[in-house]
Short mmCIF file of C-alpha atoms and ligand atoms in Angstrom, two decimals:
data_model
loop_
_atom_site.label_atom_id
_atom_site.label_comp_id
_atom_site.label_asym_id
_atom_site.label_seq_id
_atom_site.Cartn_x
_atom_site.Cartn_y
_atom_site.Cartn_z
CA MET A 610 -11.28 -23.86 18.09
CA LYS A 611 -11.38 -20.06 18.27
CA LYS A 612 -11.95 -18.08 15.10
CA ILE A 613 -10.36 -14.66 14.56
CA ILE A 614 -10.80 -12.41 11.52
CA SER A 615 -8.43 -9.48 10.88
CA VAL A 616 -9.89 -6.78 8.64
CA VAL A 617 -7.43 -4.81 6.50
CA GLY A 618 -7.86 -2.44 3.58
CA ALA A 619 -5.07 0.10 3.14
CA ARG A 620 -1.29 -0.09 2.65
CA PRO A 621 -0.30 0.55 6.28
CA ASN A 622 -2.87 -2.05 7.50
CA PHE A 623 -1.12 -4.87 5.67
CA ILE A 624 2.22 -3.95 7.23
CA LYS A 625 0.70 -3.78 10.74
CA ILE A 626 -1.17 -7.11 10.47
CA ALA A 627 1.56 -9.26 8.84
CA PRO A 628 3.38 -9.87 12.18
CA VAL A 629 0.09 -10.49 14.00
CA ALA A 630 -0.83 -13.17 11.44
CA LYS A 631 2.58 -14.73 11.94
CA ALA A 632 2.33 -14.65 15.74
CA LEU A 633 -1.15 -16.23 15.69
CA LYS A 634 0.14 -19.03 13.46
CA LYS A 635 1.98 -20.40 16.49
CA TYR A 636 -1.43 -21.15 18.03
CA ARG A 637 -2.91 -22.75 14.93
CA LYS A 638 -4.10 -25.80 16.87
CA GLU A 639 -6.26 -23.52 19.03
CA VAL A 640 -7.14 -20.67 16.69
CA LYS A 641 -8.13 -20.24 13.08
CA HIS A 642 -7.01 -16.81 11.88
CA GLN A 643 -8.44 -15.41 8.66
CA ILE A 644 -7.86 -12.18 6.77
CA CYS A 645 -10.56 -10.04 5.19
CA HIS A 646 -9.41 -7.42 2.64
CA THR A 647 -11.95 -4.65 2.15
CA GLY A 648 -10.48 -3.53 -1.19
CA GLN A 649 -9.89 0.08 -0.08
CA HIS A 650 -6.42 -0.06 -1.65
CA PHE A 651 -6.34 -2.24 -4.74
CA ASP A 652 -3.40 -1.39 -7.06
CA LYS A 653 -0.79 -4.12 -7.10
CA ARG A 654 1.76 -1.66 -5.70
CA MET A 655 -0.58 -0.58 -2.89
CA SER A 656 -1.79 -4.02 -1.89
CA GLU A 657 -0.66 -7.33 -3.41
CA ILE A 658 3.05 -6.46 -3.25
CA PHE A 659 2.84 -6.30 0.57
CA PHE A 660 1.22 -9.73 0.83
CA ASP A 661 4.08 -11.08 -1.30
CA GLN A 662 6.98 -9.28 0.38
CA LEU A 663 5.71 -9.74 3.94
CA LYS A 664 4.84 -13.39 3.22
CA MET A 665 1.29 -12.94 4.36
CA PRO A 666 -1.40 -15.49 3.56
CA ARG A 667 -3.76 -14.33 0.78
CA PRO A 668 -7.01 -12.83 2.07
CA ASP A 669 -9.69 -15.39 2.87
CA PHE A 670 -12.37 -12.80 2.05
CA SER A 671 -12.21 -9.88 -0.41
CA LEU A 672 -14.98 -7.30 -0.23
CA GLY A 673 -13.94 -5.36 -3.36
CA VAL A 674 -14.98 -1.95 -2.02
CA SER A 675 -12.91 1.06 -3.11
CA GLY A 676 -13.27 4.77 -3.81
CA GLY A 677 -16.31 6.94 -3.08
CA SER A 678 -16.93 9.51 -0.39
CA HIS A 679 -16.09 8.68 3.22
CA ALA A 680 -19.71 7.80 3.99
CA GLU A 681 -20.09 5.74 0.82
CA GLN A 682 -16.84 3.82 1.33
CA THR A 683 -17.50 3.16 5.03
CA ALA A 684 -21.12 2.15 4.44
CA ARG A 685 -20.31 -0.20 1.55
CA ILE A 686 -17.58 -1.92 3.56
CA MET A 687 -20.05 -2.28 6.45
CA LEU A 688 -22.70 -3.87 4.24
CA GLU A 689 -20.27 -6.36 2.69
CA LEU A 690 -18.47 -7.19 5.93
CA GLU A 691 -21.71 -7.82 7.79
CA LYS A 692 -22.44 -10.70 5.41
CA VAL A 693 -19.02 -12.26 6.07
CA LEU A 694 -19.25 -11.90 9.84
CA ALA A 695 -22.82 -13.24 9.90
CA GLU A 696 -21.67 -16.33 8.02
CA GLU A 697 -18.40 -16.86 9.89
CA ARG A 698 -19.36 -15.76 13.44
CA PRO A 699 -15.76 -15.15 14.60
CA ASP A 700 -14.88 -14.93 18.30
CA LEU A 701 -12.80 -11.81 17.70
CA VAL A 702 -12.26 -9.21 14.99
CA ILE A 703 -8.85 -7.51 14.82
CA VAL A 704 -8.58 -4.06 13.24
CA PRO A 705 -5.30 -2.16 12.78
CA GLY A 706 -4.67 1.57 12.42
CA ASP A 707 -7.06 4.38 11.61
CA VAL A 708 -8.37 4.12 8.05
CA ASN A 709 -12.00 3.93 6.91
CA SER A 710 -11.77 0.13 6.72
CA THR A 711 -10.79 0.11 10.42
CA LEU A 712 -13.80 2.21 11.39
CA ALA A 713 -16.24 0.26 9.22
CA ALA A 714 -15.10 -3.11 10.60
CA ALA A 715 -15.22 -1.91 14.21
CA LEU A 716 -18.76 -0.59 13.78
CA VAL A 717 -20.07 -3.76 12.17
CA ALA A 718 -18.45 -6.09 14.70
CA SER A 719 -19.62 -4.05 17.68
CA LYS A 720 -23.24 -3.98 16.42
CA MET A 721 -23.07 -7.77 16.02
CA GLY A 722 -21.72 -8.22 19.55
CA ILE A 723 -18.37 -9.57 18.34
CA PRO A 724 -15.37 -8.59 20.51
CA ILE A 725 -12.86 -6.25 18.83
CA ALA A 726 -9.10 -5.82 19.21
CA HIS A 727 -7.65 -2.51 18.02
CA VAL A 728 -3.99 -2.62 17.08
CA GLU A 729 -2.49 0.88 17.44
CA ALA A 730 -5.09 2.15 19.92
CA GLY A 731 -4.97 5.46 21.75
CA LEU A 732 -3.12 7.62 19.23
CA ARG A 733 -4.60 11.12 19.03
CA SER A 734 -3.74 14.16 16.90
CA PHE A 735 -6.50 16.15 18.67
CA ASP A 736 -7.47 17.40 15.22
CA LYS A 737 -10.95 16.30 14.20
CA SER A 738 -10.53 17.75 10.72
CA MET A 739 -8.44 14.62 10.01
CA PRO A 740 -10.69 11.71 8.99
CA GLU A 741 -8.29 9.36 10.77
CA GLU A 742 -8.88 11.06 14.15
CA ILE A 743 -12.60 10.27 14.02
CA ASN A 744 -11.77 6.71 12.98
CA ARG A 745 -9.38 6.29 15.93
CA ILE A 746 -11.76 7.68 18.55
CA VAL A 747 -14.77 5.64 17.43
CA THR A 748 -12.75 2.43 17.00
CA ASP A 749 -11.27 2.75 20.49
CA VAL A 750 -14.66 3.38 22.09
CA VAL A 751 -16.12 0.12 20.74
CA SER A 752 -12.99 -2.05 21.19
CA ASP A 753 -12.46 -4.66 23.88
CA TYR A 754 -8.68 -4.94 23.54
CA LEU A 755 -6.75 -1.70 23.13
CA PHE A 756 -3.22 -2.55 21.98
CA VAL A 757 -1.06 0.55 22.41
CA SER A 758 2.20 1.36 20.62
CA GLU A 759 3.53 4.36 22.61
CA HIS A 760 3.07 5.96 26.05
CA SER A 761 0.95 8.86 24.76
CA GLY A 762 -1.67 6.28 23.74
CA MET A 763 -1.90 4.97 27.33
CA ARG A 764 -2.39 8.52 28.63
CA ASN A 765 -5.01 9.38 26.02
CA LEU A 766 -7.10 6.26 26.68
CA ARG A 767 -6.99 6.79 30.45
CA ASP A 768 -7.90 10.47 30.02
CA GLU A 769 -10.91 9.34 27.97
CA GLY A 770 -12.00 7.09 30.83
CA MET A 771 -11.32 3.74 29.15
CA ASP A 772 -11.38 0.73 31.44
CA ASP A 773 -7.79 -0.04 32.48
CA SER A 774 -8.29 -3.77 32.02
CA LYS A 775 -8.75 -3.25 28.26
CA ILE A 776 -5.52 -1.27 27.76
CA HIS A 777 -2.29 -3.12 26.91
CA PHE A 778 1.04 -1.45 26.15
CA VAL A 779 2.50 -3.92 23.65
CA GLY A 780 4.75 -1.91 21.30
CA ASN A 781 4.45 -1.32 17.59
CA THR A 782 3.60 -4.01 15.03
CA MET A 783 4.70 -1.76 12.14
CA ILE A 784 8.14 -1.86 13.74
CA ASP A 785 7.85 -5.66 14.08
CA SER A 786 7.61 -5.84 10.26
CA LEU A 787 10.57 -3.51 9.87
CA GLU A 788 12.68 -5.46 12.34
CA ALA A 789 11.78 -8.80 10.74
CA ASN A 790 12.82 -7.54 7.30
CA TYR A 791 15.82 -5.45 8.31
CA ASN A 792 18.44 -7.64 6.67
CA LEU A 793 16.58 -7.63 3.35
CA ILE A 794 16.14 -3.86 3.63
CA GLU A 795 19.85 -3.28 4.31
CA GLU A 796 20.91 -5.59 1.48
CA CYS A 797 18.44 -4.34 -1.13
CA SER A 798 20.14 -2.86 -4.20
CA VAL A 799 17.56 -0.16 -4.93
CA THR A 800 19.86 2.81 -4.13
CA LYS A 801 22.54 1.42 -6.45
CA GLU A 802 20.00 0.75 -9.20
CA MET A 803 18.74 4.32 -8.95
CA GLY A 804 22.31 5.67 -8.98
CA LEU A 805 22.00 7.21 -5.49
CA LYS A 806 24.86 7.78 -3.06
CA PRO A 807 24.03 6.72 0.52
CA ALA A 808 23.36 9.65 2.90
CA ASN A 809 23.29 12.02 -0.06
CA TYR A 810 19.66 12.07 -1.22
CA ILE A 811 16.18 12.92 0.04
CA VAL A 812 13.02 10.77 0.00
CA ALA A 813 9.56 12.40 0.02
CA THR A 814 6.01 11.01 0.30
CA PHE A 815 2.72 12.90 0.50
CA HIS A 816 -0.92 11.83 0.57
CA ARG A 817 -2.79 13.81 3.26
CA PRO A 818 -5.80 15.60 1.74
CA SER A 819 -4.69 18.82 3.51
CA ASN A 820 -1.42 18.77 1.50
CA VAL A 821 -2.48 17.30 -1.83
CA ASP A 822 -6.18 17.95 -2.40
CA ASN A 823 -5.98 21.59 -3.48
CA PRO A 824 -3.95 23.02 -6.34
CA GLU A 825 -2.27 25.82 -4.34
CA ALA A 826 -1.04 23.58 -1.51
CA LEU A 827 0.12 20.82 -3.86
CA GLY A 828 1.68 23.36 -6.24
CA GLU A 829 3.69 24.97 -3.42
CA LEU A 830 4.76 21.56 -2.20
CA ILE A 831 6.02 20.48 -5.64
CA ASP A 832 7.84 23.84 -6.00
CA THR A 833 9.56 23.30 -2.66
CA LEU A 834 10.55 19.73 -3.52
CA SER A 835 11.83 20.99 -6.89
CA ARG A 836 14.05 23.60 -5.18
CA LEU A 837 15.39 21.00 -2.72
CA ALA A 838 16.07 18.67 -5.66
CA LYS A 839 18.70 21.19 -6.80
CA GLU A 840 20.58 20.61 -3.50
CA ARG A 841 20.25 16.81 -3.41
CA THR A 842 18.63 14.21 -5.63
CA LEU A 843 15.08 13.82 -4.33
CA VAL A 844 13.09 10.60 -4.83
CA PHE A 845 9.32 11.00 -4.67
CA PRO A 846 7.30 7.73 -4.82
CA VAL A 847 3.82 9.06 -5.53
CA HIS A 848 0.69 7.79 -3.74
CA PRO A 849 -2.36 7.26 -6.06
CA ARG A 850 -4.31 10.15 -4.47
CA THR A 851 -1.39 12.50 -5.08
CA HIS A 852 -0.78 11.12 -8.57
CA LYS A 853 -4.37 11.83 -9.61
CA ASN A 854 -4.12 15.40 -8.29
CA ILE A 855 -0.73 16.15 -9.88
CA GLU A 856 -2.25 15.20 -13.24
CA ARG A 857 -5.55 16.98 -12.59
CA TYR A 858 -3.83 20.26 -11.65
CA GLY A 859 -1.19 19.95 -14.42
CA LEU A 860 1.71 20.08 -11.96
CA ASN A 861 3.93 17.54 -13.73
CA LYS A 862 5.58 20.06 -16.06
CA ASN A 863 9.05 21.68 -15.89
CA LEU A 864 10.26 19.51 -13.06
CA PRO A 865 14.03 19.61 -12.39
CA LYS A 866 16.25 16.67 -13.33
CA GLY A 867 17.09 15.94 -9.69
CA LEU A 868 13.47 15.17 -8.84
CA ILE A 869 12.88 11.46 -9.44
CA ILE A 870 9.17 10.71 -9.53
CA THR A 871 8.23 7.03 -9.21
CA GLU A 872 5.17 4.86 -8.65
CA PRO A 873 4.62 3.66 -5.07
CA LEU A 874 7.49 1.32 -4.20
CA GLY A 875 7.47 -2.14 -2.67
CA TYR A 876 7.99 -2.37 1.08
CA ILE A 877 11.60 -3.59 0.98
CA GLU A 878 12.64 -1.15 -1.76
CA PHE A 879 10.99 1.84 -0.10
CA LEU A 880 12.44 1.18 3.34
CA SER A 881 15.86 0.55 1.85
CA LEU A 882 15.70 3.99 0.25
CA VAL A 883 14.68 5.45 3.61
CA ARG A 884 17.40 3.54 5.48
CA TYR A 885 20.19 5.15 3.44
CA ALA A 886 18.60 8.60 2.95
CA GLU A 887 20.02 11.80 4.40
CA LEU A 888 16.52 13.14 4.96
CA VAL A 889 12.88 12.09 4.58
CA ILE A 890 10.09 14.63 4.07
CA THR A 891 6.58 13.24 4.57
CA ASP A 892 3.06 13.54 5.90
CA SER A 893 2.73 9.78 6.48
CA GLY A 894 1.91 8.36 9.90
CA GLY A 895 3.94 5.18 9.65
CA ILE A 896 7.01 6.75 8.05
CA GLN A 897 7.44 9.03 11.10
CA GLU A 898 7.84 5.85 13.14
CA GLU A 899 10.07 3.97 10.72
CA THR A 900 12.53 6.89 10.42
CA THR A 901 12.67 7.14 14.20
CA TYR A 902 13.45 3.43 14.45
CA MET A 903 16.22 3.74 11.83
CA GLY A 904 17.58 7.05 13.19
CA VAL A 905 16.93 8.86 9.88
CA GLN A 906 16.08 12.59 9.99
CA CYS A 907 12.42 13.14 9.15
CA ILE A 908 10.49 16.35 8.46
CA THR A 909 6.75 15.95 8.97
CA VAL A 910 4.72 18.43 6.96
CA ARG A 911 1.70 18.58 9.25
CA LYS A 912 0.44 20.81 12.03
CA ASN A 913 0.23 17.96 14.52
CA THR A 914 1.12 14.33 15.01
CA GLU A 915 -0.67 11.49 16.75
CA ARG A 916 2.77 9.93 17.27
CA PRO A 917 4.49 12.37 19.68
CA VAL A 918 7.13 9.84 20.75
CA THR A 919 8.77 10.35 17.34
CA ILE A 920 9.29 14.01 18.29
CA ASP A 921 10.13 13.58 21.99
CA VAL A 922 12.43 10.57 21.60
CA GLY A 923 12.98 10.11 17.87
CA THR A 924 14.38 11.96 14.87
CA ASN A 925 11.14 13.55 13.69
CA HIS A 926 10.83 17.33 13.14
CA LEU A 927 7.21 18.51 13.13
CA VAL A 928 7.33 21.77 11.15
CA GLY A 929 3.74 22.62 10.14
CA THR A 930 2.61 23.24 6.58
CA GLN A 931 4.32 26.57 5.79
CA MET A 932 6.66 25.76 2.92
CA GLU A 933 9.34 28.34 3.95
CA LYS A 934 9.66 26.50 7.28
CA VAL A 935 9.85 23.11 5.52
CA GLU A 936 12.57 24.37 3.18
CA LYS A 937 14.58 26.07 5.95
CA THR A 938 14.48 22.99 8.20
CA ALA A 939 15.49 20.77 5.25
CA LEU A 940 18.44 23.03 4.40
CA ASP A 941 19.51 23.09 8.08
CA ILE A 942 19.47 19.29 8.20
CA LEU A 943 21.40 19.02 4.91
CA GLY A 944 23.85 21.50 6.45
CA GLY A 945 24.44 19.14 9.38
CA ILE A 946 22.01 20.46 12.03
CA THR A 947 20.46 17.12 12.90
CA LYS A 948 18.56 15.72 15.85
CA PRO A 949 19.79 12.68 17.75
CA GLY A 950 17.19 10.03 18.48
CA ARG A 951 16.56 6.82 20.34
CA ILE A 952 14.30 3.84 19.69
CA PRO A 953 11.09 4.22 21.76
CA GLU A 954 10.27 1.80 24.54
CA MET A 955 8.89 -1.61 23.44
CA TRP A 956 9.65 -1.03 19.76
CA ASP A 957 11.59 -4.27 19.85
CA GLY A 958 9.99 -6.42 17.16
CA LYS A 959 7.89 -8.37 19.67
CA ALA A 960 4.62 -6.43 19.77
CA ALA A 961 2.65 -9.01 17.77
CA LYS A 962 3.92 -11.82 19.99
CA ARG A 963 2.59 -9.92 23.02
CA ILE A 964 -0.72 -9.30 21.28
CA ALA A 965 -1.14 -12.99 20.44
CA GLU A 966 -0.29 -14.00 24.02
CA ILE A 967 -2.82 -11.58 25.50
CA ILE A 968 -5.54 -12.73 23.10
CA MET A 969 -4.83 -16.39 23.75
CA GLU A 970 -4.66 -16.01 27.53
CA SER A 971 -8.10 -14.40 27.81
C1 UD1 B 2366 -6.11 6.16 3.08
C2 UD1 B 2366 -6.47 6.48 4.53
C3 UD1 B 2366 -5.33 7.23 5.20
C4 UD1 B 2366 -4.03 6.46 5.07
C5 UD1 B 2366 -3.77 6.12 3.60
C6 UD1 B 2366 -2.56 5.23 3.51
C7 UD1 B 2366 -8.84 6.90 5.04
C8 UD1 B 2366 -9.84 7.93 5.32
N1 UD1 B 2366 -7.65 7.34 4.60
O1 UD1 B 2366 -5.98 7.38 2.38
O2 UD1 B 2366 -5.62 7.39 6.57
O3 UD1 B 2366 -2.99 7.26 5.58
O4 UD1 B 2366 -4.89 5.41 3.05
O5 UD1 B 2366 -2.01 5.21 2.22
O6 UD1 B 2366 -9.10 5.73 5.20
N2 UD1 B 2366 -6.50 4.74 -5.05
C9 UD1 B 2366 -6.08 4.10 -6.18
N3 UD1 B 2366 -5.41 2.91 -6.02
C10 UD1 B 2366 -5.18 2.35 -4.82
C11 UD1 B 2366 -5.60 3.04 -3.67
C12 UD1 B 2366 -6.28 4.23 -3.80
O7 UD1 B 2366 -6.28 4.56 -7.29
O8 UD1 B 2366 -4.60 1.26 -4.75
C13 UD1 B 2366 -7.27 5.99 -5.19
C14 UD1 B 2366 -8.72 5.79 -4.70
O9 UD1 B 2366 -9.53 5.27 -5.70
C15 UD1 B 2366 -9.10 7.19 -4.32
C16 UD1 B 2366 -7.79 7.77 -3.79
O10 UD1 B 2366 -6.74 6.98 -4.32
O11 UD1 B 2366 -9.51 7.92 -5.42
C17 UD1 B 2366 -7.73 7.80 -2.30
O12 UD1 B 2366 -7.87 6.49 -1.74
P1 UD1 B 2366 -8.53 6.27 -0.28
O13 UD1 B 2366 -8.30 4.88 0.16
O14 UD1 B 2366 -9.93 6.78 -0.23
O15 UD1 B 2366 -7.71 7.26 0.64
P2 UD1 B 2366 -6.14 7.46 0.80
O16 UD1 B 2366 -5.79 8.84 0.42
O17 UD1 B 2366 -5.44 6.33 0.14
N1 UDP B 2367 5.50 2.58 1.96
C1 UDP B 2367 5.86 1.70 0.94
N2 UDP B 2367 6.07 2.19 -0.32
C2 UDP B 2367 5.96 3.50 -0.63
C3 UDP B 2367 5.59 4.40 0.40
C4 UDP B 2367 5.37 3.89 1.68
O1 UDP B 2367 6.00 0.49 1.18
O2 UDP B 2367 6.16 3.88 -1.80
C5 UDP B 2367 5.25 2.04 3.31
C6 UDP B 2367 5.99 2.74 4.44
O3 UDP B 2367 7.27 2.20 4.62
C7 UDP B 2367 5.07 2.47 5.62
C8 UDP B 2367 3.69 2.50 5.00
O4 UDP B 2367 3.87 2.29 3.60
O5 UDP B 2367 5.32 1.18 6.16
C9 UDP B 2367 3.04 3.84 5.25
O6 UDP B 2367 1.87 3.95 4.53
P1 UDP B 2367 1.20 5.34 4.18
O7 UDP B 2367 2.20 6.44 4.27
O8 UDP B 2367 0.48 5.14 2.90
O9 UDP B 2367 0.08 5.47 5.30
P2 UDP B 2367 0.04 6.13 6.76
O10 UDP B 2367 1.09 5.48 7.59
O11 UDP B 2367 0.20 7.60 6.60
O12 UDP B 2367 -1.35 5.81 7.22
#
């Protein structure tokens, strides 16, 4: 019997691993798959709700590590995870995405000589000021299976001299989750409950330190969202990092009526809002992909993206961080200047099945 441990910690990790857990269940006579939750995200609405809605098994191991500086968080996860891996001696560790939990798990497993599979390998923003870029590069270097979600990832890994036999173009497990839940998302009553008219409102999410960790940048962002909220109702489910900073900088005053600020939403509710939105404005990685899959216009408030297929093929508009440009592009889109898009290759809901087959064949 093979033993596999998937290590997850942050909101997008849960969504990327749920279909992998499901696909591995088919091989339960040959493989025992366990989940280790580092604790990086811990609020019910950032963690437990995804296990419930995506029908994931509860974590077999919980490390309870959250907060702290990057070094502190990564090091504490490493120390706790080492104990689990030493006890369990898995044949493979699976890590999704690009968060600190991903990096910490990859480092520990590689030092212990345990093979690693990286789900969402090869993405590059080519911007090392992003903590995620360091996490992606290091995780890929120590991984044995590089599971890639879009063509740019294949190119990047080959350009970095990775062994071709490790690289597998499998598609996107975040899209597997979306595809598997699409009926629930379409039928969800959240828009009605919030009194929103389909294709007549905006959804915004922000959590990148470059946008929310200083008072000027976050202040300008809230001002821009407030102006857009006079054109269309704007729903803003607020990430905990952003919430803390809005309070700290006193930016929650004099907000217009059209700006609906909520806690982070459940997976089904959030994606239902996105599905029927006229426009999404974000700095999220995953939401760039989900809007492309659903053909919803998306403005990405960043200088670069590690997911170029959403620009080249999808409905994503990468506009930088100048707020005049964000506002102008938003007004253009609301005025009908939209971008057609297609679903990228292999984003067909079967990525996790391919991953499980590759793991089980080798
Ligand atoms: C992390 C990832 C980022 C990813 C994002 C997804 C890193 C370096 N960053 O950013 O790549 O896009 O998750 O959402 O790994 N907090 C709570 N409750 C929670 C979760 C976080 O209060 O449930 C607080 C933390 O205590 C901390 C802050 O939010 O003060 C930031 O959390 P952290 O996990 O360090 O980084 P994120 O900004 O969430
Ligand atoms: N998401 C959610 N509720 C919200 C906001 C986002 O369920 O209130 C989902 C979203 O649909 C996507 C994932 O969380 O699947 C993206 O996570 P996040 O933006 O935190 O991280 P990133 O993708 O930027 O790493």
